[in-house]
mmCIF file of C-alpha atoms in Angstrom:
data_model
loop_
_atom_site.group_PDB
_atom_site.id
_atom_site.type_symbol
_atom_site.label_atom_id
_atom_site.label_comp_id
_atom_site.label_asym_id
_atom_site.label_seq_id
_atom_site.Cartn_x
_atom_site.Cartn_y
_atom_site.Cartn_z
ATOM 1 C CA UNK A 280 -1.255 -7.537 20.624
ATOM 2 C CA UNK A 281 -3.005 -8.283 17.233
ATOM 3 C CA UNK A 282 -1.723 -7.010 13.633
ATOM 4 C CA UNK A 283 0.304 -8.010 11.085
ATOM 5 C CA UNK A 284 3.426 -8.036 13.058
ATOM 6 C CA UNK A 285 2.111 -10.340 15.683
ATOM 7 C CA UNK A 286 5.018 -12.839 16.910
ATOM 8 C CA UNK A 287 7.517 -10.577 16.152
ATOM 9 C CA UNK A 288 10.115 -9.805 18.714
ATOM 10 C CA UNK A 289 11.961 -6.224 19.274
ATOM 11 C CA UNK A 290 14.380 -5.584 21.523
ATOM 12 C CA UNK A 291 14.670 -1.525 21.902
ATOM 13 C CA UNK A 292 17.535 0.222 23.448
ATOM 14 C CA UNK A 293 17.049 2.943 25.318
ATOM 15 C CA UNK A 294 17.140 5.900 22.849
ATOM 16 C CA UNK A 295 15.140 9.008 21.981
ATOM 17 C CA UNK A 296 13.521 10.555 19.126
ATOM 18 C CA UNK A 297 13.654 8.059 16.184
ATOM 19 C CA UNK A 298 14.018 4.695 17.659
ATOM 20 C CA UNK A 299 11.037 4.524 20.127
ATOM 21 C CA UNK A 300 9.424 6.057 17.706
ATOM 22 C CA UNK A 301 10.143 3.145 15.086
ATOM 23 C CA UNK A 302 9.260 0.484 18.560
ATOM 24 C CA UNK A 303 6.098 2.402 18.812
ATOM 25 C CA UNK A 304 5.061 1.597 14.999
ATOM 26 C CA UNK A 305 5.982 -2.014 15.245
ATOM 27 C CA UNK A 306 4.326 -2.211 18.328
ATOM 28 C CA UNK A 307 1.793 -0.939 17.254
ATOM 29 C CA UNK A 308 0.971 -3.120 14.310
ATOM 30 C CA UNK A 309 1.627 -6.424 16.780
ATOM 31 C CA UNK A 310 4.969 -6.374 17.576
ATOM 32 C CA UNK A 311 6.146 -8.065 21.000
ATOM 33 C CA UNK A 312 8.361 -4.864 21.787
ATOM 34 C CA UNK A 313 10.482 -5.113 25.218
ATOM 35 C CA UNK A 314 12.090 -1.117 26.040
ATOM 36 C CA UNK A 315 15.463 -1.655 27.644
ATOM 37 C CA UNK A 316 15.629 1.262 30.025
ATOM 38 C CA UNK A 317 18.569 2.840 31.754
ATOM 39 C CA UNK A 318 18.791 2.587 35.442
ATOM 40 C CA UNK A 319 20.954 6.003 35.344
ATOM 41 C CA UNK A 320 18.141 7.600 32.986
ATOM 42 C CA UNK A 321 19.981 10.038 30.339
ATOM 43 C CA UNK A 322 19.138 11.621 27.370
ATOM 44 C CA UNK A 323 16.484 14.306 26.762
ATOM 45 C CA UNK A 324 13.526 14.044 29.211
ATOM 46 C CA UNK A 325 10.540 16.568 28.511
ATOM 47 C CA UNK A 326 8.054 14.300 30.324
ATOM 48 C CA UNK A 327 8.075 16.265 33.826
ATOM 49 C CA UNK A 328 7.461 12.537 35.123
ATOM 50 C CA UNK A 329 4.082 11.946 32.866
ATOM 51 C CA UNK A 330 3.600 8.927 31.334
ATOM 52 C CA UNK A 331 5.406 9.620 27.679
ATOM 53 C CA UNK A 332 3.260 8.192 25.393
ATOM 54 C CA UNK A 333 6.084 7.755 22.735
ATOM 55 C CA UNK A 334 6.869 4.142 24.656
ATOM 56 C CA UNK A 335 3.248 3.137 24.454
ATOM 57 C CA UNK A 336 2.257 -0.524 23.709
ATOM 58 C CA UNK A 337 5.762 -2.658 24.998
ATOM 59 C CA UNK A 338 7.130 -3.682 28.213
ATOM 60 C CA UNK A 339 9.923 -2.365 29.703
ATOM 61 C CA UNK A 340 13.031 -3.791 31.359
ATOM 62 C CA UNK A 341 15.408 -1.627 33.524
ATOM 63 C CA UNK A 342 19.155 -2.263 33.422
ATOM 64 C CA UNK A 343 22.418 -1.252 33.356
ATOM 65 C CA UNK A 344 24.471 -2.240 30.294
ATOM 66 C CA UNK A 345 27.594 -2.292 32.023
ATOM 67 C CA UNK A 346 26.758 -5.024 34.950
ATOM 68 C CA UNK A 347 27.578 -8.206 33.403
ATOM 69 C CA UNK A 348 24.206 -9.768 34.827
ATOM 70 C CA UNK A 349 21.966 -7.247 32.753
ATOM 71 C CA UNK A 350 24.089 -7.690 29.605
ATOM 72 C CA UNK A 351 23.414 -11.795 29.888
ATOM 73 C CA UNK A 352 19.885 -10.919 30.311
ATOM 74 C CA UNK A 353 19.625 -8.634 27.173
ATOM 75 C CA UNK A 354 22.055 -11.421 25.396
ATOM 76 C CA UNK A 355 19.401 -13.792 26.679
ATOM 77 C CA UNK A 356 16.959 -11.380 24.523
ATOM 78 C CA UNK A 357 18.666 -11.476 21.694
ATOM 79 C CA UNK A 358 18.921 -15.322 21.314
ATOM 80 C CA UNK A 359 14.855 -15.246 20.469
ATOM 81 C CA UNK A 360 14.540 -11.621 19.112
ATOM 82 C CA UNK A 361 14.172 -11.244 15.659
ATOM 83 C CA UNK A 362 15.416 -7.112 15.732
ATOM 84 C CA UNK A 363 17.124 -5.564 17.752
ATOM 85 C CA UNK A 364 16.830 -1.388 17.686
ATOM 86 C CA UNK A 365 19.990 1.069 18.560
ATOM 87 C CA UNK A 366 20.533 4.783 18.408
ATOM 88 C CA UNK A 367 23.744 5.222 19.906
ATOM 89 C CA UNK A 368 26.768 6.996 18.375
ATOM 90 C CA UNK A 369 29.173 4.774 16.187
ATOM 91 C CA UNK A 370 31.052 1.921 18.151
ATOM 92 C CA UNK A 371 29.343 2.599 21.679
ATOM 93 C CA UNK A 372 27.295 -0.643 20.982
ATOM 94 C CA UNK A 373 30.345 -2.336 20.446
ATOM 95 C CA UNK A 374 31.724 -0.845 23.116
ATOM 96 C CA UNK A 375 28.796 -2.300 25.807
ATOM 97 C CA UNK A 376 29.501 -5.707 24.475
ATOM 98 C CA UNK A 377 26.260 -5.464 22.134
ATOM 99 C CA UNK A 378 27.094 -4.520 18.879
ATOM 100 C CA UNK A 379 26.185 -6.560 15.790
ATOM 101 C CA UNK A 380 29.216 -9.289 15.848
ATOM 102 C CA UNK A 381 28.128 -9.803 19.351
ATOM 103 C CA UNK A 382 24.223 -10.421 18.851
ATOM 104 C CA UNK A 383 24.938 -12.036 15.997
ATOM 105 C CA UNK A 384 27.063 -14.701 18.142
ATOM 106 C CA UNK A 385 24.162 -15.927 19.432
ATOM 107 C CA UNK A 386 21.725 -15.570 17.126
ATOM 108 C CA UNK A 387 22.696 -15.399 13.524
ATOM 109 C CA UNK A 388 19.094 -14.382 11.959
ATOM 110 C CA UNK A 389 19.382 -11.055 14.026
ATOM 111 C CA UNK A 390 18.237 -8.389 11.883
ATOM 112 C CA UNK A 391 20.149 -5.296 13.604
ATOM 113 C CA UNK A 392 18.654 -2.001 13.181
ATOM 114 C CA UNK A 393 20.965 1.344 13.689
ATOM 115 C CA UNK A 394 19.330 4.490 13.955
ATOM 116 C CA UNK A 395 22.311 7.542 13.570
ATOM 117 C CA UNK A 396 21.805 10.734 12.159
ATOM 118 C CA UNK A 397 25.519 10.614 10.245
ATOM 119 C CA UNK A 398 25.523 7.026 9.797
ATOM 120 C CA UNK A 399 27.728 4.545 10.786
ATOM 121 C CA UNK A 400 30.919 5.303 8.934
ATOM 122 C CA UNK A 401 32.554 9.149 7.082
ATOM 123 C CA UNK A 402 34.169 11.805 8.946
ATOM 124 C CA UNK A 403 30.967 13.038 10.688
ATOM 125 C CA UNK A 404 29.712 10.020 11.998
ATOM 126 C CA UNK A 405 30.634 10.044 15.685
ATOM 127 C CA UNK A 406 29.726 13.976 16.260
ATOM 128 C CA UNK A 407 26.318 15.106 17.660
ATOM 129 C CA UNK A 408 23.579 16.420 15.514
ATOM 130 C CA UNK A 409 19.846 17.143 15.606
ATOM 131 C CA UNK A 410 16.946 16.828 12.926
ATOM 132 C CA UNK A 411 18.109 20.559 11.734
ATOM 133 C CA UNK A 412 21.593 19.752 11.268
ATOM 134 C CA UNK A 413 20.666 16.762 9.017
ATOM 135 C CA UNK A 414 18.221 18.392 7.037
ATOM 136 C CA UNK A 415 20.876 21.398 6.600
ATOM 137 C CA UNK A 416 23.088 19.215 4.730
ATOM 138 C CA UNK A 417 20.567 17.610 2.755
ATOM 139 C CA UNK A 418 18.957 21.267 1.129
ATOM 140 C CA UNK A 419 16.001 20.380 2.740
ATOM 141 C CA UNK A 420 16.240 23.227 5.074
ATOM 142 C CA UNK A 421 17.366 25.719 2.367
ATOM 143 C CA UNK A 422 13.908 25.038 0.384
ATOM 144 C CA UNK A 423 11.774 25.582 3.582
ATOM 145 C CA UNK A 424 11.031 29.405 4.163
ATOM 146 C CA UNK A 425 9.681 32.819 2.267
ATOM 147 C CA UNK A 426 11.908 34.338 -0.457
ATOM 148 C CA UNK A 427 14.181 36.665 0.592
ATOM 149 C CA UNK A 428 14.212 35.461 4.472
ATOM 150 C CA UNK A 429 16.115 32.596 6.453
ATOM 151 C CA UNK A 430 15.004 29.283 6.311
ATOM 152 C CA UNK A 431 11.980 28.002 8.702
ATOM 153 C CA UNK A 432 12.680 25.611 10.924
ATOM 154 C CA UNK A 433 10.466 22.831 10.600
ATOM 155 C CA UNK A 434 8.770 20.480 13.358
ATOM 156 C CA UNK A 435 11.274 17.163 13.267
ATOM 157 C CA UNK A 436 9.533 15.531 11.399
ATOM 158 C CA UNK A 437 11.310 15.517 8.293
ATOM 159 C CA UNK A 438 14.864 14.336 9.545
ATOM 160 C CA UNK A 439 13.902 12.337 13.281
ATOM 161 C CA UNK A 440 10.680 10.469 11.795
ATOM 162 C CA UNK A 441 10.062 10.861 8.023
ATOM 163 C CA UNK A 442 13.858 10.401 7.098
ATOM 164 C CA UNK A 443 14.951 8.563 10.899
ATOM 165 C CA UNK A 444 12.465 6.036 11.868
ATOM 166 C CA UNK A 445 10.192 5.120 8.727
ATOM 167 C CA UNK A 446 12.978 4.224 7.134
ATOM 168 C CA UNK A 447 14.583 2.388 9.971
ATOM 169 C CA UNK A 448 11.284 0.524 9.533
ATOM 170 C CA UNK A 449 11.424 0.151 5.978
ATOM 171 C CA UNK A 450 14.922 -1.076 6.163
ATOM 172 C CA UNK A 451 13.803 -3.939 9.164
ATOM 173 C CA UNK A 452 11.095 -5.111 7.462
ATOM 174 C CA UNK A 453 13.083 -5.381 4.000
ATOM 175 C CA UNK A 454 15.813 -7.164 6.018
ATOM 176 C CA UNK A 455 13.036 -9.183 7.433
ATOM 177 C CA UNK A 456 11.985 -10.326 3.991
ATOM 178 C CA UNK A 457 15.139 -11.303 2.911
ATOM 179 C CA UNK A 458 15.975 -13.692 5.946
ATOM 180 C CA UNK A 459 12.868 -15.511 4.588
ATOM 181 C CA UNK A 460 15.282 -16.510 1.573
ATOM 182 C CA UNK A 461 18.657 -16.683 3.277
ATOM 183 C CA UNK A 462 17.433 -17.449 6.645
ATOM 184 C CA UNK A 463 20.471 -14.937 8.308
ATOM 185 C CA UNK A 464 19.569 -11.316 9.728
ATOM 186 C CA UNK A 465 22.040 -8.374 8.691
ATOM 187 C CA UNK A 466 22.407 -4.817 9.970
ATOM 188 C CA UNK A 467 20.482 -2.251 8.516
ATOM 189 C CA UNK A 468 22.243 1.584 8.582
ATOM 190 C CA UNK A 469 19.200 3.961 9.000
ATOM 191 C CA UNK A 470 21.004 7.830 8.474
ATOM 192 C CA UNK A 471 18.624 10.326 8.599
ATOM 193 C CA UNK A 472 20.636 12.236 6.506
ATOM 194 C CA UNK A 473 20.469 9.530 3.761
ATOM 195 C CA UNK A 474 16.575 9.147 4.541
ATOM 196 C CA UNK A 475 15.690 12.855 4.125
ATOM 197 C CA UNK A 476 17.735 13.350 1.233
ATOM 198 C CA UNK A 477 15.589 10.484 -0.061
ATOM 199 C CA UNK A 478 12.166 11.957 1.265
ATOM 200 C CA UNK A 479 13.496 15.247 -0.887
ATOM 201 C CA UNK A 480 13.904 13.167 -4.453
ATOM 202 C CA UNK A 481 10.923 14.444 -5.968
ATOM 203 C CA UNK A 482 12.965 18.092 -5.474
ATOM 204 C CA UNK A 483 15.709 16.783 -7.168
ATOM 205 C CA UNK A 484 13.333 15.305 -9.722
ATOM 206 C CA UNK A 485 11.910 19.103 -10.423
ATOM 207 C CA UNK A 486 15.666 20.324 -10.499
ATOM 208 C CA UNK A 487 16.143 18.152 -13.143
ATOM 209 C CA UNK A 488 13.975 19.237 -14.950
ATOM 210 C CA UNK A 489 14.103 22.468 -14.386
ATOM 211 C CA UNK A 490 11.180 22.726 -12.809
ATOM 212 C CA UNK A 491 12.465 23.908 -9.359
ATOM 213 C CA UNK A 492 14.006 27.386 -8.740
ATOM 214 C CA UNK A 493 16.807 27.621 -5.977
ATOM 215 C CA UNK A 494 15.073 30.309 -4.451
ATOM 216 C CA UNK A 495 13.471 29.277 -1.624
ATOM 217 C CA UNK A 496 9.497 29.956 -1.911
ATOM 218 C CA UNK A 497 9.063 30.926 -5.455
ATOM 219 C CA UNK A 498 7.922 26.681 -6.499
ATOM 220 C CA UNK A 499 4.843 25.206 -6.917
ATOM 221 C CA UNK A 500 4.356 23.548 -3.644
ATOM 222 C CA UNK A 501 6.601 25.732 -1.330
ATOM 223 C CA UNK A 502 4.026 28.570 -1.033
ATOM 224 C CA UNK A 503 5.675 30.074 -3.769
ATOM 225 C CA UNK A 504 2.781 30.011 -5.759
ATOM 226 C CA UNK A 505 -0.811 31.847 -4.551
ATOM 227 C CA UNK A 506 -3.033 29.048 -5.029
ATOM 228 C CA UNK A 507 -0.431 26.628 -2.643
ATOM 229 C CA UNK A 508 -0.087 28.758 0.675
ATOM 230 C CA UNK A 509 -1.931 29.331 4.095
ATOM 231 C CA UNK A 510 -4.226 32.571 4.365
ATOM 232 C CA UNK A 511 -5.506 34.369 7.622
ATOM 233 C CA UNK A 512 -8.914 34.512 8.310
ATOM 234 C CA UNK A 513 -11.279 37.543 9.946
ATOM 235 C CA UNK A 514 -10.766 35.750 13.520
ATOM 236 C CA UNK A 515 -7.116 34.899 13.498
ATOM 237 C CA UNK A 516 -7.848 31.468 12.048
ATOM 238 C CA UNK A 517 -5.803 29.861 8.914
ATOM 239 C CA UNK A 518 -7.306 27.964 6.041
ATOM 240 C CA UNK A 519 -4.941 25.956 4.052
ATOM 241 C CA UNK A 520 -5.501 26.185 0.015
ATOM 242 C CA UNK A 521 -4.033 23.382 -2.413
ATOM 243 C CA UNK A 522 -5.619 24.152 -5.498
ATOM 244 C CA UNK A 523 -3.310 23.400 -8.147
ATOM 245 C CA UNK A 524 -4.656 21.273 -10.636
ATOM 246 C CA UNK A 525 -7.472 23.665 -12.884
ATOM 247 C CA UNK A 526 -10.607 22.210 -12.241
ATOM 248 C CA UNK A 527 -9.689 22.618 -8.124
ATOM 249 C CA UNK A 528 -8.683 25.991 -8.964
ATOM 250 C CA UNK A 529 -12.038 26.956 -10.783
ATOM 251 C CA UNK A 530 -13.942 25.786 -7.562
ATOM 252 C CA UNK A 531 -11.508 27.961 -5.365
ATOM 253 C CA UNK A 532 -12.758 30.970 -7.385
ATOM 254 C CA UNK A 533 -16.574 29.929 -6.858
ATOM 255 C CA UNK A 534 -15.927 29.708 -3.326
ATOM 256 C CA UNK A 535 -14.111 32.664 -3.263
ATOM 257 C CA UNK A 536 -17.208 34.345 -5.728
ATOM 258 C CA UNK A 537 -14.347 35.564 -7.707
ATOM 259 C CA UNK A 538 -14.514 35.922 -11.845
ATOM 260 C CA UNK A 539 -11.762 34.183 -13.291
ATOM 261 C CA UNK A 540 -12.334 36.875 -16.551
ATOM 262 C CA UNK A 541 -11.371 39.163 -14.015
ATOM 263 C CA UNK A 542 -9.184 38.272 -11.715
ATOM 264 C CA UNK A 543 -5.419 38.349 -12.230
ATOM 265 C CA UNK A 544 -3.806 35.414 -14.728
ATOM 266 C CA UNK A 545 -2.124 32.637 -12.624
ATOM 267 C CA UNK A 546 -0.422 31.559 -15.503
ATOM 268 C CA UNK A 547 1.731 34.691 -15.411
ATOM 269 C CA UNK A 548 4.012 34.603 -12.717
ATOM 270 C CA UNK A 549 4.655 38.902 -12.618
ATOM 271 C CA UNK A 550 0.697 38.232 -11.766
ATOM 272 C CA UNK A 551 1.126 36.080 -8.497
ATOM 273 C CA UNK A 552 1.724 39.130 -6.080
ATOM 274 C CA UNK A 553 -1.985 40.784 -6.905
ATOM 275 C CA UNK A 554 -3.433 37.301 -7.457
ATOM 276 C CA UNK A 555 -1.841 36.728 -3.782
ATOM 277 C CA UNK A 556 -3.244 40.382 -1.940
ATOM 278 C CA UNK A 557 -6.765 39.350 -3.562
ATOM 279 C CA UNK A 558 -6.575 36.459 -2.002
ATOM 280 C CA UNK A 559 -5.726 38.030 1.528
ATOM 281 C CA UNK A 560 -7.889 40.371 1.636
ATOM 282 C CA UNK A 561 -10.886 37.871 -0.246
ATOM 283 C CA UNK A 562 -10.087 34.768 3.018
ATOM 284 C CA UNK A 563 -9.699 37.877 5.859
ATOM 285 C CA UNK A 564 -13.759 38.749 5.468
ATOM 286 C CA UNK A 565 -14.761 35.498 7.049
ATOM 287 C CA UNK A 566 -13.673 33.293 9.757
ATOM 288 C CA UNK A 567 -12.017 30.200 9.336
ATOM 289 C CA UNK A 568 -15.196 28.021 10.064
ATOM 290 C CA UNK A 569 -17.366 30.179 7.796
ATOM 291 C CA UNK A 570 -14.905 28.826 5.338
ATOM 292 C CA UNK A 571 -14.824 25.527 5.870
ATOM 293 C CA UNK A 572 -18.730 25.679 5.427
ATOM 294 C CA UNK A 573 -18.301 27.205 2.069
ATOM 295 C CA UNK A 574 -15.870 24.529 0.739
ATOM 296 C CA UNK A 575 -17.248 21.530 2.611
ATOM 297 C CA UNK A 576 -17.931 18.878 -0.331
ATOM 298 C CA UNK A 577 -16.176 20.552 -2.551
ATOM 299 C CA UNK A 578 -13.251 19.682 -4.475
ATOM 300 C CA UNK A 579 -11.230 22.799 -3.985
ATOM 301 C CA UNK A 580 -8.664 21.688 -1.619
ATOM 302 C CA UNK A 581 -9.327 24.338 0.978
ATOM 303 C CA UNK A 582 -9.266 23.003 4.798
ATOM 304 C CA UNK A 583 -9.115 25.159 8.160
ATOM 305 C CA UNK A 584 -5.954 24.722 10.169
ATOM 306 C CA UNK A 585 -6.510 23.080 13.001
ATOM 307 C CA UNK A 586 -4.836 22.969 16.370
ATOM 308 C CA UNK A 587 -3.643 20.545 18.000
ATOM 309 C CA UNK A 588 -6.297 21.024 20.606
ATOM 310 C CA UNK A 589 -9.068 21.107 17.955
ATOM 311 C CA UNK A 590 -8.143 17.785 16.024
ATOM 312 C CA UNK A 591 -9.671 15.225 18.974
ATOM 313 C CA UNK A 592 -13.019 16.707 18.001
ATOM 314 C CA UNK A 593 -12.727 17.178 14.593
ATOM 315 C CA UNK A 594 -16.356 15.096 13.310
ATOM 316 C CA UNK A 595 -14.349 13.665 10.582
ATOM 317 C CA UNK A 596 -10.918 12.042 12.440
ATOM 318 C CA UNK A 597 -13.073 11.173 15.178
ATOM 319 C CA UNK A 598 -15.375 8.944 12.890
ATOM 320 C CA UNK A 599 -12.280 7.934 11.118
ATOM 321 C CA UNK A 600 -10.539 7.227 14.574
ATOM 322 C CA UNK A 601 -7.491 8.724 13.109
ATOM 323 C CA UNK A 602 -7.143 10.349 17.118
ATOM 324 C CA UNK A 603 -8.117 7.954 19.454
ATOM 325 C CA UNK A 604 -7.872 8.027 23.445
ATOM 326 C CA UNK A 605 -5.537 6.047 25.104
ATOM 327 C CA UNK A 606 -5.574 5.865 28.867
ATOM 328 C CA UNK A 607 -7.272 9.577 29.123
ATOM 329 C CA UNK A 608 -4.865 11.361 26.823
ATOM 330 C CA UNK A 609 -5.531 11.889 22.703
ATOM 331 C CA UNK A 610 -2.899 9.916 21.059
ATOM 332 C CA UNK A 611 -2.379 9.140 17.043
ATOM 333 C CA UNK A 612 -4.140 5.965 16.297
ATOM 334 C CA UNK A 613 -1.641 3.183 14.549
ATOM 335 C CA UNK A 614 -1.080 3.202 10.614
ATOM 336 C CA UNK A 615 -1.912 2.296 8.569
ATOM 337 C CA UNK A 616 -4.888 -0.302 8.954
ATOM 338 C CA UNK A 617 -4.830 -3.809 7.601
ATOM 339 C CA UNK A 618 -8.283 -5.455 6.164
ATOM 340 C CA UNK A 619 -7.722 -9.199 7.967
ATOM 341 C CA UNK A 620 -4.900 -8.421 10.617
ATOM 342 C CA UNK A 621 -6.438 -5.174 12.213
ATOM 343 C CA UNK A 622 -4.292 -3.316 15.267
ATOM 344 C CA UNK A 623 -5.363 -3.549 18.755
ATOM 345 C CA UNK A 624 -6.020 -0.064 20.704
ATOM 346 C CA UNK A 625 -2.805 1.013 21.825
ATOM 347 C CA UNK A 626 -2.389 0.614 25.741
ATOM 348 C CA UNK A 627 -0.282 3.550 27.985
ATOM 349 C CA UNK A 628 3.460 3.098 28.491
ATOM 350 C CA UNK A 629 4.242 1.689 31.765
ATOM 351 C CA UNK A 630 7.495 2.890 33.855
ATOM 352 C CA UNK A 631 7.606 -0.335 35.828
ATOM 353 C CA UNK A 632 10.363 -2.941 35.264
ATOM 354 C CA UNK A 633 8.530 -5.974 33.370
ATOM 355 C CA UNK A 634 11.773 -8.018 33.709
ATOM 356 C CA UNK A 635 10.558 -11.061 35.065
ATOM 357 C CA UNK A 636 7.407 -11.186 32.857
ATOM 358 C CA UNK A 637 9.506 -10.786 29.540
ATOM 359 C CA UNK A 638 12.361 -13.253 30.541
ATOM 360 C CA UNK A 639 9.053 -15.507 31.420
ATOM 361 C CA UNK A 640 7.490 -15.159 28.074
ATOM 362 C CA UNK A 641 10.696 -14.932 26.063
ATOM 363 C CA UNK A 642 13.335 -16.797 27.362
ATOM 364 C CA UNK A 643 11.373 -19.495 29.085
ATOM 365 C CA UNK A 644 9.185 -20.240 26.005
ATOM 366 C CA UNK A 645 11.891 -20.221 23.257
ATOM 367 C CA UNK A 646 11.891 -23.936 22.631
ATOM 368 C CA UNK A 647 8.754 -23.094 20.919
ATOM 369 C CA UNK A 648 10.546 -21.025 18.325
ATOM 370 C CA UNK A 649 12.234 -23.277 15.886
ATOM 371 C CA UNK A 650 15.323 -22.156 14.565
ATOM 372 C CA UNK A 651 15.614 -18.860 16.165
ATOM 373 C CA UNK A 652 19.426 -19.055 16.704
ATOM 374 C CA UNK A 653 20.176 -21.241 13.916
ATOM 375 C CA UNK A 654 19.855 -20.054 9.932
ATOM 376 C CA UNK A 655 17.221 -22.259 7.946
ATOM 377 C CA UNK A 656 18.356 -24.723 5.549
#
């Protein structure tokens, strides 16, 4: 792999959600990523035996961490790695003999990366959760929704990847930095309840202020507001409209061929309701496409919604290569992009234990890595 990660080494234990996700990033931007698979599977499997393009780009090692020969070979790992990725509950590391005292015995510039939802330590730490638990107790969830019904429950990307694995990644690659100065790794504590509750600072900034109102879809940028929201189209299509600032707004209205002398005030909230049904009824006489014709070059933030299915072929990702193909199947293309160290195309996950190829490459070769088990002076 090329990128700017090239020659770094990640060990990945088997986990879902978060920390591929995180190994898939890192590999991604060059990262020498080894999987360490269960033999006894576990976990959530929605692959129906497809390839599961989450574990793209690294090799993959099957073992069982409780036969002492497959711990020595993922100790063996660990003497050259420079991370090491977990997503097990609190103390089951420890437990398998491979918690952070343990790597660290054998190589103290180990930067340790823990992926929990709770975190490592308080009273909720070793229970179960899921993205929407961990957004609950953030108010996250509570701001997601329409005003007077129950929260929406979001796509997991707020709690599992916004507030799980980018900052897991954030958190490595800070660590990473510092070991340039004190030449020892550390363990990083990636919560995604501390991570979402930091994606949501810019609500607590607006609370502050008192800019944000505790009921849930009456803000600015919560749909609240008629000129931030999604509207139907004549053939069951959305277009999303984001046109806050004034001079967007104005070009809303001339794509709309609306008068703003005679159209309900948006600066007077008891107006937002009609200023809202105009707008329904204005978006429902066209389709979605029509639409994005009218507002193509334009600045009024106004874009179709597009499906999943549509977003391969969209003219401008696909010149962008924001969607690429990777072995016959659409996947996300890595990010960001880097003007001397670009990314390789991402190749498909393979199933296949890559043991002796990685203890080959990694263990055999690490003579030619000074100081990987010793700190720098």
């Amino acid at each position: 792999m090329t990128g700017p990660l090239h020659g770094l080494r990640v060990v990945e234990l088997a986990a879902i959600g978060p920390v591929p996700h995180a190994a898939m990033i890192l590999a991604g931007l060059g990262a020498d990523v080894v999987h360490v698979a269960r033999k006894q599977g576990g976990g959530l499997d929605l692959s129906g035996g497809k390839p599961d393009f989450l574990f793209r780009n690294r090799r993959t090692i099957i073992t069982d961490l409780r036969d002492p020969d497959d711990h020595a070979v993922i100790l063996d790992l660990v003497q050259t790695a420079d991370v090491l990725l977990e997503g097990m509950r609190p103390g089951t590391a420890e437990r398998l003999g491979l918690g952070p005292d343990d790597c660290a015995a054998v190589n103290p510039r180990l930067i340790y990366g823990r992926m929990t939802g709770w975190g490592q330590t308080g009273e909720l730490a070793p229970l179960a959760g899921h993205d929407l638990n961990y957004i609950s107790m953030t108010g996250v969830l509570d701001a997601i929704g329409r005003p007077g019904e129950k929260p929406t429950v979001p796509l997991n990307m707020i709690g599992d990847f916004g507030g799980g694995s980018m900052f897991l990644i954030a958190g490595v690659l800070a660590a990473l930095f510092e070991r340039e100065r004190s030449g020892l790794g550390q363990v990083v504590d990636a919560a995604m309840v501390d991570g979402a509750s930091a994606l949501a600072q810019a609500l607590w900034a607006l609370r502050g202020y008192g800019a944000w109102k505790p009921r849930r879809g009456s803000n600015l940028i919560d749909g609240g507001t008629p000129y931030y929201d999604t509207y139907e189209c004549a053939d069951g299509g959305y277009v999303a409209v984001g046109s806050i600032e004034p001079p967007f707004y104005a070009a809303l209205l001339r794509g709309l061929e609306l008068d703003p002398q005679t159209i309900p005030d948006r600066s007077d909230e008891a107006m937002w309701p009609a200023l809202r049904d105009l707008f329904t009824e204005t978006f429902r006489r066209r389709t979605r496409d029509e639409w994005a014709v009218v507002f193509a070059g334009t600045d009024a933030c106004v874009t179709p919604v597009l499906t999943l299915d549509e977003v391969a072929g969209d003219s401008y990702l696909r010149a962008r290569g924001t969607v690429i193909d990777v072995g016959g199947v659409p996947q996300a293309a890595p990010a960001p992009r880097f003007s001397r160290t670009p990314t390789d195309v991402p190749s498909p996950p393979s199933p296949h234990d890559q043991r002796a190829a990685v203890l080959r490459d990694w263990v055999r070769t690490s003579a030619g890595r000074p100081s990987d088990s010793a700190p720098r002076p």
